[in-house]
Tab-separated table of C-alpha atoms in Angstrom:
chain	number	residue	atom	x	y	z
A	1	ALA	CA	4.724	8.328	-3.818
A	2	GLN	CA	2.446	5.345	-3.582
A	3	SER	CA	0.573	3.314	-6.156
A	4	VAL	CA	-1.558	0.223	-6.478
A	5	THR	CA	-1.918	-2.208	-9.359
A	6	GLN	CA	-4.793	-4.655	-9.518
A	7	LEU	CA	-3.620	-7.309	-11.919
A	8	ASP	CA	-7.021	-8.403	-13.233
A	9	SER	CA	-9.868	-6.175	-14.343
A	10	HIS	CA	-12.319	-9.120	-14.276
A	11	VAL	CA	-12.264	-12.471	-12.485
A	12	SER	CA	-14.879	-15.169	-13.119
A	13	VAL	CA	-15.461	-18.080	-10.736
A	14	SER	CA	-18.136	-20.654	-10.111
A	15	GLU	CA	-20.064	-20.685	-6.871
A	16	GLY	CA	-18.248	-22.802	-4.283
A	17	THR	CA	-14.790	-22.406	-5.861
A	18	PRO	CA	-11.917	-20.326	-4.427
A	19	VAL	CA	-11.497	-16.633	-5.133
A	20	LEU	CA	-8.151	-14.905	-5.737
A	21	LEU	CA	-7.978	-11.174	-6.488
A	22	ARG	CA	-4.438	-9.915	-6.996
A	23	CYS	CA	-2.972	-6.603	-5.861
A	24	ASN	CA	0.567	-5.238	-5.950
A	25	TYR	CA	1.535	-2.004	-4.294
A	26	SER	CA	4.349	0.489	-4.314
A	27	SER	CA	5.125	2.685	-1.340
A	28	SER	CA	8.137	4.512	0.036
A	29	TYR	CA	7.169	3.566	3.573
A	30	SER	CA	5.549	0.659	5.326
A	31	PRO	CA	2.045	1.117	4.021
A	32	SER	CA	-1.402	0.520	5.343
A	33	LEU	CA	-3.439	-1.490	2.859
A	34	PHE	CA	-7.150	-1.969	2.470
A	35	TRP	CA	-9.629	-3.928	0.408
A	36	TYR	CA	-12.985	-2.300	-0.234
A	37	VAL	CA	-15.990	-3.889	-1.926
A	38	GLN	CA	-18.638	-2.118	-3.986
A	39	HIS	CA	-21.874	-3.886	-4.816
A	40	PRO	CA	-23.824	-2.614	-7.830
A	41	ASN	CA	-25.129	0.924	-7.355
A	42	LYS	CA	-23.852	1.038	-3.792
A	43	GLY	CA	-21.128	2.840	-1.877
A	44	LEU	CA	-17.837	1.286	-0.812
A	45	GLN	CA	-17.600	-0.978	2.202
A	46	LEU	CA	-14.390	-1.928	4.004
A	47	LEU	CA	-13.595	-5.651	3.743
A	48	LEU	CA	-10.340	-5.675	5.665
A	49	LYS	CA	-7.206	-3.676	6.399
A	50	TYR	CA	-3.526	-4.369	7.037
A	51	THR	CA	-1.857	-2.255	9.692
A	52	SER	CA	1.410	-4.185	10.323
A	53	ALA	CA	0.041	-6.077	13.324
A	54	ALA	CA	-0.230	-9.378	11.443
A	55	THR	CA	0.568	-10.321	7.853
A	56	LEU	CA	-2.563	-12.458	7.443
A	57	VAL	CA	-5.630	-10.312	7.807
A	58	LYS	CA	-9.147	-11.651	8.167
A	59	GLY	CA	-12.085	-9.602	7.018
A	60	ILE	CA	-15.824	-9.816	6.739
A	61	ASN	CA	-17.769	-12.478	4.819
A	62	GLY	CA	-14.925	-15.013	4.897
A	63	PHE	CA	-12.385	-12.933	2.975
A	64	GLU	CA	-8.745	-12.696	3.982
A	65	ALA	CA	-5.594	-11.141	2.578
A	66	GLU	CA	-1.902	-11.763	3.122
A	67	PHE	CA	0.667	-8.980	3.170
A	68	LYS	CA	3.925	-10.080	1.522
A	69	LYS	CA	6.562	-7.389	1.765
A	70	SER	CA	9.116	-9.266	-0.342
A	71	GLU	CA	6.610	-9.504	-3.195
A	72	THR	CA	4.932	-6.126	-2.506
A	73	SER	CA	1.612	-7.921	-2.749
A	74	PHE	CA	-1.673	-7.925	-0.855
A	75	HIS	CA	-3.849	-10.530	-2.565
A	76	LEU	CA	-7.447	-11.103	-1.480
A	77	THR	CA	-8.745	-14.652	-1.135
A	78	LYS	CA	-11.844	-16.559	-0.121
A	79	PRO	CA	-12.053	-20.362	0.051
A	80	SER	CA	-15.530	-20.681	-1.426
A	81	ALA	CA	-17.333	-18.074	-3.521
A	82	HIS	CA	-20.968	-17.210	-2.952
A	83	MET	CA	-23.308	-15.573	-5.441
A	84	SER	CA	-23.547	-12.564	-3.134
A	85	ASP	CA	-19.779	-11.976	-3.553
A	86	ALA	CA	-20.328	-10.695	-7.080
A	87	ALA	CA	-19.155	-7.084	-6.889
A	88	GLU	CA	-16.234	-4.798	-7.685
A	89	TYR	CA	-13.246	-4.938	-5.365
A	90	PHE	CA	-10.709	-2.182	-4.812
A	91	CYS	CA	-7.228	-2.509	-3.372
A	92	VAL	CA	-6.180	0.706	-1.636
A	93	VAL	CA	-2.925	1.975	-0.145
A	94	SER	CA	-2.542	4.710	2.436
A	95	GLY	CA	0.447	6.805	3.311
A	96	VAL	CA	1.983	6.599	6.749
A	97	THR	CA	1.344	9.930	8.385
A	98	GLY	CA	0.273	13.469	7.885
A	99	TYR	CA	-2.301	14.529	5.364
A	100	SER	CA	-1.819	11.413	3.327
A	101	THR	CA	-4.738	10.219	1.320
A	102	LEU	CA	-5.855	6.910	-0.112
A	103	THR	CA	-4.690	5.710	-3.516
A	104	PHE	CA	-7.123	3.352	-5.215
A	105	GLY	CA	-6.474	0.597	-7.685
A	106	LYS	CA	-8.643	0.535	-10.788
A	107	GLY	CA	-10.792	-2.273	-9.433
A	108	THR	CA	-11.466	-5.950	-10.143
A	109	MET	CA	-14.940	-7.063	-11.078
A	110	LEU	CA	-15.747	-10.466	-9.564
A	111	LEU	CA	-18.320	-12.483	-11.482
A	112	VAL	CA	-19.814	-15.563	-9.798
A	113	SER	CA	-21.722	-18.106	-11.842
A	114	PRO	CA	-24.042	-20.790	-10.442
B	1	ASN	CA	-26.070	6.726	13.193
B	2	ALA	CA	-26.734	7.508	9.560
B	3	GLY	CA	-22.989	7.509	8.779
B	4	VAL	CA	-22.234	9.439	5.587
B	5	THR	CA	-25.162	10.689	3.548
B	6	GLN	CA	-25.209	12.401	0.163
B	7	THR	CA	-27.838	14.462	-1.603
B	8	PRO	CA	-29.050	14.233	-4.272
B	9	LYS	CA	-28.762	10.603	-5.387
B	10	PHE	CA	-29.208	11.404	-9.073
B	11	ARG	CA	-28.984	14.579	-11.119
B	12	VAL	CA	-29.048	15.504	-14.791
B	13	LEU	CA	-27.576	18.847	-15.850
B	14	LYS	CA	-27.156	20.661	-19.107
B	15	THR	CA	-23.719	21.917	-20.099
B	16	GLY	CA	-22.999	25.209	-18.368
B	17	GLN	CA	-25.416	24.735	-15.494
B	18	SER	CA	-24.244	24.796	-11.897
B	19	MET	CA	-25.057	22.611	-8.927
B	20	THR	CA	-23.954	21.720	-5.421
B	21	LEU	CA	-23.620	18.241	-3.963
B	22	LEU	CA	-24.067	17.945	-0.217
B	23	CYS	CA	-22.278	15.477	2.015
B	24	ALA	CA	-23.088	15.090	5.691
B	25	GLN	CA	-21.550	12.861	8.368
B	26	ASP	CA	-22.642	12.261	11.939
B	27	MET	CA	-19.494	10.520	13.216
B	28	ASN	CA	-17.684	13.708	14.317
B	29	HIS	CA	-14.917	13.009	11.802
B	30	GLU	CA	-12.301	15.663	11.141
B	31	TYR	CA	-11.435	14.624	7.594
B	32	MET	CA	-13.778	14.615	4.626
B	33	TYR	CA	-13.182	13.803	0.963
B	34	TRP	CA	-14.819	14.040	-2.436
B	35	TYR	CA	-14.030	11.419	-5.084
B	36	ARG	CA	-15.232	10.728	-8.574
B	37	GLN	CA	-15.556	7.234	-9.982
B	38	ASP	CA	-15.326	6.542	-13.695
B	39	PRO	CA	-15.354	3.104	-15.365
B	40	GLY	CA	-11.935	1.441	-15.239
B	41	MET	CA	-10.398	4.351	-13.303
B	42	GLY	CA	-11.062	3.441	-9.692
B	43	LEU	CA	-11.759	6.399	-7.411
B	44	ARG	CA	-9.895	9.652	-7.870
B	45	LEU	CA	-9.695	12.322	-5.196
B	46	ILE	CA	-11.123	15.716	-6.158
B	47	HIS	CA	-10.766	17.763	-2.965
B	48	TYR	CA	-10.474	17.046	0.708
B	49	SER	CA	-10.716	18.808	4.039
B	50	VAL	CA	-8.687	18.281	7.201
B	51	GLY	CA	-11.090	20.217	9.397
B	52	GLU	CA	-13.796	22.844	9.540
B	53	GLY	CA	-12.913	25.839	7.391
B	54	THR	CA	-10.090	24.097	5.514
B	55	THR	CA	-9.938	22.553	2.041
B	56	ALA	CA	-7.195	21.190	-0.195
B	57	LYS	CA	-6.866	19.996	-3.781
B	58	GLY	CA	-6.686	16.348	-4.658
B	59	GLU	CA	-5.722	14.595	-7.850
B	60	VAL	CA	-8.417	16.006	-10.162
B	61	PRO	CA	-9.624	19.372	-8.756
B	62	ASP	CA	-10.192	21.350	-11.959
B	63	GLY	CA	-13.782	22.472	-12.520
B	64	TYR	CA	-14.823	21.872	-8.910
B	65	ASN	CA	-14.969	23.950	-5.756
B	66	VAL	CA	-15.627	22.867	-2.180
B	67	SER	CA	-16.519	24.366	1.157
B	68	ARG	CA	-16.488	23.085	4.746
B	69	LEU	CA	-18.307	25.704	6.781
B	70	LYS	CA	-19.486	23.171	9.349
B	71	LYS	CA	-17.579	20.164	10.588
B	72	GLN	CA	-20.312	17.745	9.624
B	73	ASN	CA	-20.868	19.039	6.071
B	74	PHE	CA	-18.709	19.096	2.954
B	75	LEU	CA	-20.095	20.677	-0.199
B	76	LEU	CA	-18.908	20.053	-3.750
B	77	GLY	CA	-19.789	22.665	-6.364
B	78	LEU	CA	-19.734	22.634	-10.128
B	79	GLU	CA	-19.884	26.212	-11.410
B	80	SER	CA	-20.238	25.411	-15.115
B	81	ALA	CA	-20.863	21.746	-15.739
B	82	ALA	CA	-19.194	19.960	-18.657
B	83	PRO	CA	-19.941	16.522	-20.158
B	84	SER	CA	-16.525	15.363	-18.865
B	85	GLN	CA	-17.920	15.745	-15.353
B	86	THR	CA	-20.455	12.994	-15.937
B	87	SER	CA	-19.508	10.548	-13.213
B	88	VAL	CA	-20.478	9.000	-9.902
B	89	TYR	CA	-19.395	11.153	-6.985
B	90	PHE	CA	-18.601	9.711	-3.580
B	91	CYS	CA	-18.072	11.514	-0.331
B	92	ALA	CA	-16.083	9.944	2.482
B	93	SER	CA	-14.980	10.828	5.975
B	94	SER	CA	-12.365	9.616	8.441
B	95	LEU	CA	-11.420	10.319	12.018
B	96	THR	CA	-7.836	11.167	11.115
B	97	SER	CA	-5.691	10.802	8.046
B	98	GLY	CA	-2.955	8.460	6.977
B	99	GLY	CA	-1.947	5.066	8.247
B	100	PRO	CA	-4.700	2.580	9.092
B	101	ASN	CA	-7.483	5.127	9.306
B	102	GLU	CA	-10.507	3.787	7.510
B	103	GLN	CA	-12.570	6.067	5.322
B	104	PHE	CA	-16.342	5.704	5.473
B	105	PHE	CA	-18.174	6.247	2.208
B	106	GLY	CA	-21.548	7.634	1.297
B	107	PRO	CA	-23.879	5.925	-1.208
B	108	GLY	CA	-22.857	8.150	-4.123
B	109	THR	CA	-24.440	10.699	-6.461
B	110	ARG	CA	-24.844	9.803	-10.113
B	111	LEU	CA	-24.422	12.955	-12.220
B	112	THR	CA	-25.059	13.181	-15.938
B	113	VAL	CA	-24.127	16.312	-17.880
B	114	LEU	CA	-25.726	16.587	-21.310
């Protein structure tokens, strides 16, 4: 079984300050992990994914995430927030093989103030 | 490429009415999925398909039926709508399943059941 916990339902930052969105996972195997972003009234877009090739993963729009097996974490960071980053972010875990499906966290809403 | 498209974008039903949501993808993906998104719940898998002519139940299948008669289309049906089915419905597709295989999402259908 696999599960994902996003530790904050809402995160508020000021424009230009760092962003940290926290995610812990549970998986019986070495997982694949994803971060998706959803802007208001839009579908989900892939930000980045971890596939065991490198523990620090770079994504689009300046986001990156670090896979830490010892802490079972996959936190999303960005050095400097932009107003356009305001959206809901989902941490997602995938099983290893077979007909495994994605398990979504409940989401973190990122609010960016001027 | 249009990617994943969904019709309709919005729909209002009365309790007991039926409707079908259509999902289409032009990426020649084998796997297709239907999710529902409710506030604070993340995305939950309703049904999925691993290929033309096949379907399987996800986490919350009750009250829904699906069909995959053509590889590019995945239909979600509500036979007798209930207010608890008020939600935003997302369709997704992927080339394969499990591991690092990214799912591509449609823009969503907002359904209200009165």
